[in-house]
Amino acid sequence: MAKGKFEVVQTIPSPSIAAGLVERFGRKSYGVVTSFSDSYLGALRTYLGDSTLVDLKPFGEFVRQVHTQLHGSSPRLASSRQVLTAIELACESLPSLSPFSKVGDKAGFHEVVRDALRQFQHWDIGFDSVSDGFTGAKAEALHAIATEVERTLAEASASTASALMKACLDEALDLDGQEARLLIFNRGELHPLALKWLTWLSSQGAEVQLVLDRHATDAPIFRASQVTAEFVNKPKTSPGQGNRLLNNLFTEFETDGPNLELVEIHTVGDPFAEAEWALRRAVALTGTGTGSVTIFARDRDTYLPVLIAASQRMRVPVRLTRRTPLLANGFIKSLLALFDLLESNDVRKLTPLLKTGYLGLAHNSETANLIEQAHLRGGNEWDDLTELVAEMEGAELLAETVAHLRSLRSTIASEQRTALDWHTFVRNSIEQAPWFQTVIQRSHDGRDQRAFTALLAALGQDAVVRHANRPEPIAFATWIKVLKQVLDSGDASVPKPPDGIEVVTSVDEIGLTDYVIALGLLEGAFPRRRSENPILSDDDLAAFPANPPLTNSFDTAAAERDHFYRLCACPSKGLVLSYPQIDGDRDNIAAFYLGEIRKICSNLQEFSHPRRSLLPPPSKCELEPDRTLSTALLSAPKSPPENHIATEPAKEVIRFDKSPIRPRELRAMQKCAFQFLAQRKLPTPHEKGDYWRRLLYVPEMAQLLKAPDPESAATALRAAYQGVLDEIRTKLPAWELDPLEQGAERVFSGLIEREFMSREQWHRDCLTTKIGGRLEDFNPATAYKERLAGVTEANSRRTLHLYRLNAPQKLTTSNREDLLLEFGSMIESAWVGVHEVEIEIESLGDRRTKIIYIPDDSAHPRSTDALTVINLGEGEATRDDLRTTLKGLFLEGLRSACSGKMLPTPGDHCAFCNVSDLCRRSQGASEEEDMF
Ligand code: SF4
């Protein structure tokens, strides 16, 4: 066995220096390369190459291997998820006096506890080393949790790398083979226990080389490296020279050095534009777009989606690893809906699952009918549905699925299982489902298979720990909460494509590269702000007898400079830094690091790409998609061709045939022939999911206008609404039904209040009101048609009742014409055989409005908060006056509509136009206007 040694190498954190160290280490035929940080392993793998016998391993795996050599066997390493599950289980029984009793069930708290446990394990100190005051109370609670977590993991035959290291320290080992040589990189972790263990390892004969980061000259950054070097007290070597930037960054004294070839700062409008400019710059720097440029975006949530979108638009491929939440996958969402369904006796809950179409199950009026029938039969709904779909032609898959679900339901109802058995149940029940293979094979890029595998893996890890903690069987209802929890926090990785510009989110992932383009250099993002640990403040941490002292929030904030320095050390040729000026609706503050770069780099170039400057001019565009878009944006807007209908037969199709129209259509006729004719000729857009609109029919169904008192009105409204809800229940998920039910109560109380208030104030006797009716009933020759909620006739006055989403609130010069056209035409049409016609409009907008048309309204009751009166009358206000006014308003529009000309006439009315997406002249979105 070779004589052991422990060598510390402090070096500038440059990939080329690290690659040199790894390459030299890899020349021998045995040994292991590793890092305290797992995310650095990818870069180390590229440095090591394939032509070596030296191994690359995560540090935990290496520790486990040594432990196995020493003890013959080792527990497996607990995953982060398993530790979290063990913490969650330990927190379930927190005493009520525990300082954490109120947050013990929160996932965020479990994560903070996991980090605290990890730190204390790294220092190898117990929480019980402090017992005084509030810190002592928190330490005591954390000690209890840590003890329980350790016990649970031991029961699950799992352990942490720290526990394995501790178990080695007092033992003697004769090392040989790979374990006898170790090259380990420390990227800023302070891990005193690991240092003790490495010292022990070298004392057992291993050659250990520990690589620490250092500044190129004298700046006091890399605290963790300095503390580590002092802690191990080993001779150091310091290879490498810095460039001008690395020599002077974060130092007081100037030191010369070669400049990087290129240093740039780009100020861009927003993150999406920033992503586009970054890709453009990457293509420009590498010529072909496939060279050694790495884009670094620390804020993955903001930048990864926009980088993907920009890469697709610009057709510049990028290589990035993504993790997507499990619940973002349609297949996994469908599985969750399916497991939820198993618990319910109500077969109508099957409808949303059918509607997704994800499982390939048919959903049509026939299946909806069968589901409704099975529900209404009142027996066992699943038995009935199984029977009904079995008889339906062409629904074999649905029939098999319903039978499968019914059999799963009988299993979960009759059995309790352990967490491990529920895990097996999930796998079997899905893999044996009749649609499973089809869904998996159909999925794009194997994404569903990956998500399903990730779900099983996460669930399996969780189940092992739960089973160890509580081996007794649990009911399905309890277990499904676990499933939801795992799904909430679980994610699946999407592998990197083979080609494209490298995109990373951690500095540790940057390998050998010529250029680095770093996005999002903003205060708060890079560097992050200092924030104290929410359960152990800096003062709490200082109370523990730790040597070196435990890392506190100031150390973590100071380590941000280390990360920036590592970033600057990565490129061999050039560094491009950028930040967005605006994020949403707030201005950003650029990172102060940029100020440091300005001071140091004499060759710095700065570029500003304001929001208006979306693209370079066409002559400077290197990418075809950019050139096309830039050319299009700069060219003068072209007028869309005239809507000229050339042939008589075509005109005949378009021409308004003077058939009765709804009064509200007059407004469109007067303002824009295109809107009027398009609305009439095209099918009415399906108001999908607008179930609130159904509320409009409820007062009429409940005969609210004739209700004798508020109590009976409320009862009738609720009963009528139940009918509506029963009708739509199968079409909506439960979470949408709840607000519909609760919101309706509020709407009804307002309706009732205004109904009885208006009767009193406007002197209406409900006995003279008739429910329902049509405008055409009063005058067969009328040109208008309109459905009415009711009509009241008394003292030669006719009141038309309408229910609308909104009612007019006041009369102004700008809305007078609109009101005359819509309501004036109704009054004129119903003004037959009576002296006066008025309209009462009740709305879902908490208002009732009465429209009258009389010469003098001074004797009429005034408007109140809830009741509004609008008088459209002027002068003598006779029916003839009204007819003449109306003719004057829409005659021109009528002529145009009858001629078959379909000319768009833009104006303020475009804001309310429901055919604007077909129109090329819409105000504000016209092809004739400049976008800016
Ligand atoms: S968007 Fe304006 S111009 Fe176009 S059809 Fe509608 S109302 Fe007419």
PDB file of N, CA, C and O in Angstrom, residues 293-351:
ATOM      1  N   VAL A 293     -19.728  28.437 -26.830  1.00  0.00           N
ATOM      2  CA  VAL A 293     -20.367  29.519 -26.078  1.00  0.00           C
ATOM      3  C   VAL A 293     -21.266  28.858 -25.059  1.00  0.00           C
ATOM      4  O   VAL A 293     -21.953  27.892 -25.370  1.00  0.00           O
ATOM      5  N   THR A 294     -21.248  29.361 -23.847  1.00  0.00           N
ATOM      6  CA  THR A 294     -22.172  28.858 -22.831  1.00  0.00           C
ATOM      7  C   THR A 294     -23.020  30.019 -22.350  1.00  0.00           C
ATOM      8  O   THR A 294     -22.486  31.079 -22.019  1.00  0.00           O
ATOM      9  N   ILE A 295     -24.322  29.812 -22.345  1.00  0.00           N
ATOM     10  CA  ILE A 295     -25.226  30.841 -21.801  1.00  0.00           C
ATOM     11  C   ILE A 295     -25.555  30.442 -20.377  1.00  0.00           C
ATOM     12  O   ILE A 295     -25.947  29.301 -20.112  1.00  0.00           O
ATOM     13  N   PHE A 296     -25.356  31.397 -19.479  1.00  0.00           N
ATOM     14  CA  PHE A 296     -25.620  31.126 -18.063  1.00  0.00           C
ATOM     15  C   PHE A 296     -26.823  31.954 -17.622  1.00  0.00           C
ATOM     16  O   PHE A 296     -26.852  33.174 -17.799  1.00  0.00           O
ATOM     17  N   ALA A 297     -27.830  31.295 -17.084  1.00  0.00           N
ATOM     18  CA  ALA A 297     -29.017  32.009 -16.590  1.00  0.00           C
ATOM     19  C   ALA A 297     -29.350  31.432 -15.217  1.00  0.00           C
ATOM     20  O   ALA A 297     -29.829  30.318 -15.109  1.00  0.00           O
ATOM     21  N   ARG A 298     -29.030  32.190 -14.188  1.00  0.00           N
ATOM     22  CA  ARG A 298     -29.203  31.652 -12.832  1.00  0.00           C
ATOM     23  C   ARG A 298     -30.672  31.503 -12.478  1.00  0.00           C
ATOM     24  O   ARG A 298     -31.064  30.576 -11.788  1.00  0.00           O
ATOM     25  N   ASP A 299     -31.484  32.444 -12.960  1.00  0.00           N
ATOM     26  CA  ASP A 299     -32.918  32.427 -12.646  1.00  0.00           C
ATOM     27  C   ASP A 299     -33.626  31.517 -13.661  1.00  0.00           C
ATOM     28  O   ASP A 299     -34.119  31.964 -14.681  1.00  0.00           O
ATOM     29  N   ARG A 300     -33.666  30.218 -13.359  1.00  0.00           N
ATOM     30  CA  ARG A 300     -34.160  29.260 -14.357  1.00  0.00           C
ATOM     31  C   ARG A 300     -35.642  29.459 -14.656  1.00  0.00           C
ATOM     32  O   ARG A 300     -36.076  29.278 -15.780  1.00  0.00           O
ATOM     33  N   ASP A 301     -36.419  29.859 -13.645  1.00  0.00           N
ATOM     34  CA  ASP A 301     -37.861  30.001 -13.887  1.00  0.00           C
ATOM     35  C   ASP A 301     -38.150  31.110 -14.894  1.00  0.00           C
ATOM     36  O   ASP A 301     -39.068  31.027 -15.695  1.00  0.00           O
ATOM     37  N   THR A 302     -37.364  32.191 -14.826  1.00  0.00           N
ATOM     38  CA  THR A 302     -37.585  33.300 -15.755  1.00  0.00           C
ATOM     39  C   THR A 302     -36.995  32.996 -17.124  1.00  0.00           C
ATOM     40  O   THR A 302     -37.639  33.224 -18.148  1.00  0.00           O
ATOM     41  N   TYR A 303     -35.766  32.485 -17.134  1.00  0.00           N
ATOM     42  CA  TYR A 303     -35.053  32.460 -18.411  1.00  0.00           C
ATOM     43  C   TYR A 303     -35.206  31.189 -19.241  1.00  0.00           C
ATOM     44  O   TYR A 303     -35.152  31.263 -20.462  1.00  0.00           O
ATOM     45  N   LEU A 304     -35.370  30.026 -18.592  1.00  0.00           N
ATOM     46  CA  LEU A 304     -35.433  28.815 -19.425  1.00  0.00           C
ATOM     47  C   LEU A 304     -36.622  28.845 -20.389  1.00  0.00           C
ATOM     48  O   LEU A 304     -36.449  28.576 -21.585  1.00  0.00           O
ATOM     49  N   PRO A 305     -37.819  29.199 -19.938  1.00  0.00           N
ATOM     50  CA  PRO A 305     -38.922  29.232 -20.908  1.00  0.00           C
ATOM     51  C   PRO A 305     -38.690  30.229 -22.037  1.00  0.00           C
ATOM     52  O   PRO A 305     -38.977  29.932 -23.197  1.00  0.00           O
ATOM     53  N   VAL A 306     -38.139  31.414 -21.718  1.00  0.00           N
ATOM     54  CA  VAL A 306     -37.967  32.399 -22.800  1.00  0.00           C
ATOM     55  C   VAL A 306     -36.822  32.007 -23.724  1.00  0.00           C
ATOM     56  O   VAL A 306     -36.857  32.284 -24.930  1.00  0.00           O
ATOM     57  N   LEU A 307     -35.821  31.334 -23.186  1.00  0.00           N
ATOM     58  CA  LEU A 307     -34.732  30.874 -24.059  1.00  0.00           C
ATOM     59  C   LEU A 307     -35.245  29.808 -25.029  1.00  0.00           C
ATOM     60  O   LEU A 307     -34.878  29.796 -26.209  1.00  0.00           O
ATOM     61  N   ILE A 308     -36.109  28.945 -24.531  1.00  0.00           N
ATOM     62  CA  ILE A 308     -36.659  27.901 -25.408  1.00  0.00           C
ATOM     63  C   ILE A 308     -37.520  28.555 -26.498  1.00  0.00           C
ATOM     64  O   ILE A 308     -37.406  28.234 -27.687  1.00  0.00           O
ATOM     65  N   ALA A 309     -38.354  29.506 -26.074  1.00  0.00           N
ATOM     66  CA  ALA A 309     -39.228  30.176 -27.053  1.00  0.00           C
ATOM     67  C   ALA A 309     -38.385  30.923 -28.091  1.00  0.00           C
ATOM     68  O   ALA A 309     -38.649  30.858 -29.300  1.00  0.00           O
ATOM     69  N   ALA A 310     -37.358  31.629 -27.617  1.00  0.00           N
ATOM     70  CA  ALA A 310     -36.506  32.396 -28.549  1.00  0.00           C
ATOM     71  C   ALA A 310     -35.769  31.442 -29.481  1.00  0.00           C
ATOM     72  O   ALA A 310     -35.630  31.709 -30.681  1.00  0.00           O
ATOM     73  N   SER A 311     -35.305  30.318 -28.941  1.00  0.00           N
ATOM     74  CA  SER A 311     -34.555  29.376 -29.784  1.00  0.00           C
ATOM     75  C   SER A 311     -35.458  28.814 -30.877  1.00  0.00           C
ATOM     76  O   SER A 311     -35.025  28.593 -32.000  1.00  0.00           O
ATOM     77  N   GLN A 312     -36.729  28.609 -30.548  1.00  0.00           N
ATOM     78  CA  GLN A 312     -37.647  28.081 -31.573  1.00  0.00           C
ATOM     79  C   GLN A 312     -37.961  29.137 -32.625  1.00  0.00           C
ATOM     80  O   GLN A 312     -37.986  28.856 -33.814  1.00  0.00           O
ATOM     81  N   ARG A 313     -38.177  30.383 -32.169  1.00  0.00           N
ATOM     82  CA  ARG A 313     -38.488  31.415 -33.162  1.00  0.00           C
ATOM     83  C   ARG A 313     -37.315  31.673 -34.086  1.00  0.00           C
ATOM     84  O   ARG A 313     -37.475  31.825 -35.294  1.00  0.00           O
ATOM     85  N   MET A 314     -36.118  31.706 -33.479  1.00  0.00           N
ATOM     86  CA  MET A 314     -34.950  32.094 -34.277  1.00  0.00           C
ATOM     87  C   MET A 314     -34.283  30.889 -34.947  1.00  0.00           C
ATOM     88  O   MET A 314     -33.309  31.046 -35.665  1.00  0.00           O
ATOM     89  N   ARG A 315     -34.816  29.719 -34.652  1.00  0.00           N
ATOM     90  CA  ARG A 315     -34.270  28.465 -35.191  1.00  0.00           C
ATOM     91  C   ARG A 315     -32.778  28.321 -34.857  1.00  0.00           C
ATOM     92  O   ARG A 315     -31.944  27.987 -35.694  1.00  0.00           O
ATOM     93  N   VAL A 316     -32.452  28.628 -33.572  1.00  0.00           N
ATOM     94  CA  VAL A 316     -31.093  28.420 -33.063  1.00  0.00           C
ATOM     95  C   VAL A 316     -31.216  27.364 -31.965  1.00  0.00           C
ATOM     96  O   VAL A 316     -31.783  27.639 -30.912  1.00  0.00           O
ATOM     97  N   PRO A 317     -30.719  26.151 -32.193  1.00  0.00           N
ATOM     98  CA  PRO A 317     -30.908  25.109 -31.176  1.00  0.00           C
ATOM     99  C   PRO A 317     -30.132  25.395 -29.891  1.00  0.00           C
ATOM    100  O   PRO A 317     -29.032  25.957 -29.940  1.00  0.00           O
ATOM    101  N   VAL A 318     -30.719  25.051 -28.764  1.00  0.00           N
ATOM    102  CA  VAL A 318     -30.018  25.190 -27.478  1.00  0.00           C
ATOM    103  C   VAL A 318     -30.016  23.835 -26.780  1.00  0.00           C
ATOM    104  O   VAL A 318     -30.894  23.017 -26.995  1.00  0.00           O
ATOM    105  N   ARG A 319     -28.993  23.638 -25.944  1.00  0.00           N
ATOM    106  CA  ARG A 319     -28.896  22.397 -25.154  1.00  0.00           C
ATOM    107  C   ARG A 319     -29.116  22.766 -23.709  1.00  0.00           C
ATOM    108  O   ARG A 319     -28.311  23.479 -23.115  1.00  0.00           O
ATOM    109  N   LEU A 320     -30.200  22.346 -23.146  1.00  0.00           N
ATOM    110  CA  LEU A 320     -30.396  22.615 -21.725  1.00  0.00           C
ATOM    111  C   LEU A 320     -31.169  21.467 -21.091  1.00  0.00           C
ATOM    112  O   LEU A 320     -31.939  20.780 -21.749  1.00  0.00           O
ATOM    113  N   THR A 321     -30.898  21.280 -19.815  1.00  0.00           N
ATOM    114  CA  THR A 321     -31.621  20.253 -19.075  1.00  0.00           C
ATOM    115  C   THR A 321     -32.742  20.947 -18.334  1.00  0.00           C
ATOM    116  O   THR A 321     -32.513  21.937 -17.654  1.00  0.00           O
ATOM    117  N   ARG A 322     -33.923  20.413 -18.520  1.00  0.00           N
ATOM    118  CA  ARG A 322     -35.071  21.031 -17.839  1.00  0.00           C
ATOM    119  C   ARG A 322     -35.661  20.044 -16.864  1.00  0.00           C
ATOM    120  O   ARG A 322     -35.652  18.842 -17.096  1.00  0.00           O
ATOM    121  N   ARG A 323     -36.193  20.585 -15.801  1.00  0.00           N
ATOM    122  CA  ARG A 323     -36.996  19.751 -14.914  1.00  0.00           C
ATOM    123  C   ARG A 323     -38.394  20.339 -14.946  1.00  0.00           C
ATOM    124  O   ARG A 323     -38.573  21.527 -14.711  1.00  0.00           O
ATOM    125  N   THR A 324     -39.360  19.524 -15.286  1.00  0.00           N
ATOM    126  CA  THR A 324     -40.723  20.050 -15.342  1.00  0.00           C
ATOM    127  C   THR A 324     -41.535  19.417 -14.226  1.00  0.00           C
ATOM    128  O   THR A 324     -41.381  18.223 -13.937  1.00  0.00           O
ATOM    129  N   PRO A 325     -42.399  20.189 -13.577  1.00  0.00           N
ATOM    130  CA  PRO A 325     -43.206  19.629 -12.493  1.00  0.00           C
ATOM    131  C   PRO A 325     -44.050  18.461 -13.018  1.00  0.00           C
ATOM    132  O   PRO A 325     -44.543  18.511 -14.144  1.00  0.00           O
ATOM    133  N   LEU A 326     -44.193  17.446 -12.197  1.00  0.00           N
ATOM    134  CA  LEU A 326     -44.982  16.278 -12.640  1.00  0.00           C
ATOM    135  C   LEU A 326     -46.403  16.692 -13.015  1.00  0.00           C
ATOM    136  O   LEU A 326     -46.985  16.181 -13.961  1.00  0.00           O
ATOM    137  N   LEU A 327     -46.925  17.658 -12.262  1.00  0.00           N
ATOM    138  CA  LEU A 327     -48.318  18.030 -12.521  1.00  0.00           C
ATOM    139  C   LEU A 327     -48.470  18.895 -13.771  1.00  0.00           C
ATOM    140  O   LEU A 327     -49.578  19.269 -14.131  1.00  0.00           O
ATOM    141  N   ALA A 328     -47.350  19.229 -14.417  1.00  0.00           N
ATOM    142  CA  ALA A 328     -47.466  19.948 -15.692  1.00  0.00           C
ATOM    143  C   ALA A 328     -47.669  18.959 -16.830  1.00  0.00           C
ATOM    144  O   ALA A 328     -47.906  19.355 -17.967  1.00  0.00           O
ATOM    145  N   ASN A 329     -47.568  17.669 -16.532  1.00  0.00           N
ATOM    146  CA  ASN A 329     -47.729  16.647 -17.571  1.00  0.00           C
ATOM    147  C   ASN A 329     -49.193  16.188 -17.629  1.00  0.00           C
ATOM    148  O   ASN A 329     -49.782  15.821 -16.602  1.00  0.00           O
ATOM    149  N   GLY A 330     -49.776  16.225 -18.817  1.00  0.00           N
ATOM    150  CA  GLY A 330     -51.201  15.905 -18.976  1.00  0.00           C
ATOM    151  C   GLY A 330     -51.531  14.488 -18.539  1.00  0.00           C
ATOM    152  O   GLY A 330     -52.568  14.239 -17.917  1.00  0.00           O
ATOM    153  N   PHE A 331     -50.636  13.554 -18.832  1.00  0.00           N
ATOM    154  CA  PHE A 331     -50.887  12.161 -18.466  1.00  0.00           C
ATOM    155  C   PHE A 331     -50.936  12.016 -16.940  1.00  0.00           C
ATOM    156  O   PHE A 331     -51.840  11.379 -16.385  1.00  0.00           O
ATOM    157  N   ILE A 332     -49.987  12.639 -16.268  1.00  0.00           N
ATOM    158  CA  ILE A 332     -49.948  12.529 -14.800  1.00  0.00           C
ATOM    159  C   ILE A 332     -51.185  13.208 -14.202  1.00  0.00           C
ATOM    160  O   ILE A 332     -51.780  12.715 -13.245  1.00  0.00           O
ATOM    161  N   LYS A 333     -51.579  14.338 -14.796  1.00  0.00           N
ATOM    162  CA  LYS A 333     -52.792  15.011 -14.287  1.00  0.00           C
ATOM    163  C   LYS A 333     -54.000  14.095 -14.440  1.00  0.00           C
ATOM    164  O   LYS A 333     -54.866  14.025 -13.570  1.00  0.00           O
ATOM    165  N   SER A 334     -54.058  13.394 -15.594  1.00  0.00           N
ATOM    166  CA  SER A 334     -55.184  12.481 -15.817  1.00  0.00           C
ATOM    167  C   SER A 334     -55.158  11.340 -14.802  1.00  0.00           C
ATOM    168  O   SER A 334     -56.198  10.920 -14.307  1.00  0.00           O
ATOM    169  N   LEU A 335     -53.939  10.873 -14.469  1.00  0.00           N
ATOM    170  CA  LEU A 335     -53.850   9.783 -13.490  1.00  0.00           C
ATOM    171  C   LEU A 335     -54.343  10.249 -12.118  1.00  0.00           C
ATOM    172  O   LEU A 335     -55.035   9.518 -11.409  1.00  0.00           O
ATOM    173  N   LEU A 336     -53.988  11.475 -11.775  1.00  0.00           N
ATOM    174  CA  LEU A 336     -54.447  11.991 -10.481  1.00  0.00           C
ATOM    175  C   LEU A 336     -55.969  12.075 -10.460  1.00  0.00           C
ATOM    176  O   LEU A 336     -56.619  11.697  -9.482  1.00  0.00           O
ATOM    177  N   ALA A 337     -56.540  12.586 -11.573  1.00  0.00           N
ATOM    178  CA  ALA A 337     -58.007  12.670 -11.654  1.00  0.00           C
ATOM    179  C   ALA A 337     -58.606  11.273 -11.532  1.00  0.00           C
ATOM    180  O   ALA A 337     -59.652  11.082 -10.885  1.00  0.00           O
ATOM    181  N   LEU A 338     -57.924  10.309 -12.110  1.00  0.00           N
ATOM    182  CA  LEU A 338     -58.436   8.938 -12.075  1.00  0.00           C
ATOM    183  C   LEU A 338     -58.413   8.394 -10.642  1.00  0.00           C
ATOM    184  O   LEU A 338     -59.380   7.784 -10.180  1.00  0.00           O
ATOM    185  N   PHE A 339     -57.323   8.637  -9.903  1.00  0.00           N
ATOM    186  CA  PHE A 339     -57.276   8.137  -8.521  1.00  0.00           C
ATOM    187  C   PHE A 339     -58.271   8.865  -7.627  1.00  0.00           C
ATOM    188  O   PHE A 339     -58.826   8.285  -6.707  1.00  0.00           O
ATOM    189  N   ASP A 340     -58.479  10.138  -7.918  1.00  0.00           N
ATOM    190  CA  ASP A 340     -59.494  10.893  -7.172  1.00  0.00           C
ATOM    191  C   ASP A 340     -60.867  10.280  -7.386  1.00  0.00           C
ATOM    192  O   ASP A 340     -61.693  10.206  -6.487  1.00  0.00           O
ATOM    193  N   LEU A 341     -61.062   9.859  -8.618  1.00  0.00           N
ATOM    194  CA  LEU A 341     -62.345   9.309  -9.040  1.00  0.00           C
ATOM    195  C   LEU A 341     -62.672   8.008  -8.316  1.00  0.00           C
ATOM    196  O   LEU A 341     -63.832   7.705  -8.016  1.00  0.00           O
ATOM    197  N   LEU A 342     -61.612   7.249  -8.009  1.00  0.00           N
ATOM    198  CA  LEU A 342     -61.827   5.940  -7.396  1.00  0.00           C
ATOM    199  C   LEU A 342     -62.555   6.046  -6.073  1.00  0.00           C
ATOM    200  O   LEU A 342     -63.254   5.130  -5.653  1.00  0.00           O
ATOM    201  N   GLU A 343     -62.391   7.177  -5.418  1.00  0.00           N
ATOM    202  CA  GLU A 343     -62.997   7.330  -4.095  1.00  0.00           C
ATOM    203  C   GLU A 343     -64.467   7.731  -4.167  1.00  0.00           C
ATOM    204  O   GLU A 343     -65.177   7.668  -3.177  1.00  0.00           O
ATOM    205  N   SER A 344     -64.895   8.190  -5.341  1.00  0.00           N
ATOM    206  CA  SER A 344     -66.227   8.794  -5.408  1.00  0.00           C
ATOM    207  C   SER A 344     -67.279   7.813  -5.912  1.00  0.00           C
ATOM    208  O   SER A 344     -67.020   7.002  -6.800  1.00  0.00           O
ATOM    209  N   ASN A 345     -68.469   7.924  -5.344  1.00  0.00           N
ATOM    210  CA  ASN A 345     -69.581   7.094  -5.837  1.00  0.00           C
ATOM    211  C   ASN A 345     -70.256   7.752  -7.027  1.00  0.00           C
ATOM    212  O   ASN A 345     -71.083   7.142  -7.690  1.00  0.00           O
ATOM    213  N   ASP A 346     -69.946   9.016  -7.260  1.00  0.00           N
ATOM    214  CA  ASP A 346     -70.635   9.799  -8.283  1.00  0.00           C
ATOM    215  C   ASP A 346     -69.940   9.618  -9.639  1.00  0.00           C
ATOM    216  O   ASP A 346     -68.831  10.110  -9.848  1.00  0.00           O
ATOM    217  N   VAL A 347     -70.600   8.901 -10.559  1.00  0.00           N
ATOM    218  CA  VAL A 347     -69.953   8.623 -11.852  1.00  0.00           C
ATOM    219  C   VAL A 347     -69.803   9.877 -12.710  1.00  0.00           C
ATOM    220  O   VAL A 347     -69.040   9.889 -13.674  1.00  0.00           O
ATOM    221  N   ARG A 348     -70.502  10.962 -12.354  1.00  0.00           N
ATOM    222  CA  ARG A 348     -70.384  12.178 -13.164  1.00  0.00           C
ATOM    223  C   ARG A 348     -68.975  12.756 -13.103  1.00  0.00           C
ATOM    224  O   ARG A 348     -68.562  13.524 -13.953  1.00  0.00           O
ATOM    225  N   LYS A 349     -68.224  12.364 -12.058  1.00  0.00           N
ATOM    226  CA  LYS A 349     -66.843  12.852 -11.962  1.00  0.00           C
ATOM    227  C   LYS A 349     -65.951  12.250 -13.039  1.00  0.00           C
ATOM    228  O   LYS A 349     -64.804  12.660 -13.201  1.00  0.00           O
ATOM    229  N   LEU A 350     -66.481  11.257 -13.746  1.00  0.00           N
ATOM    230  CA  LEU A 350     -65.717  10.670 -14.855  1.00  0.00           C
ATOM    231  C   LEU A 350     -65.651  11.633 -16.051  1.00  0.00           C
ATOM    232  O   LEU A 350     -64.706  11.591 -16.848  1.00  0.00           O
ATOM    233  N   THR A 351     -66.642  12.513 -16.143  1.00  0.00           N
ATOM    234  CA  THR A 351     -66.760  13.374 -17.336  1.00  0.00           C
ATOM    235  C   THR A 351     -65.502  14.208 -17.606  1.00  0.00           C
ATOM    236  O   THR A 351     -65.020  14.214 -18.745  1.00  0.00           O
TER     237      THR A 351
END
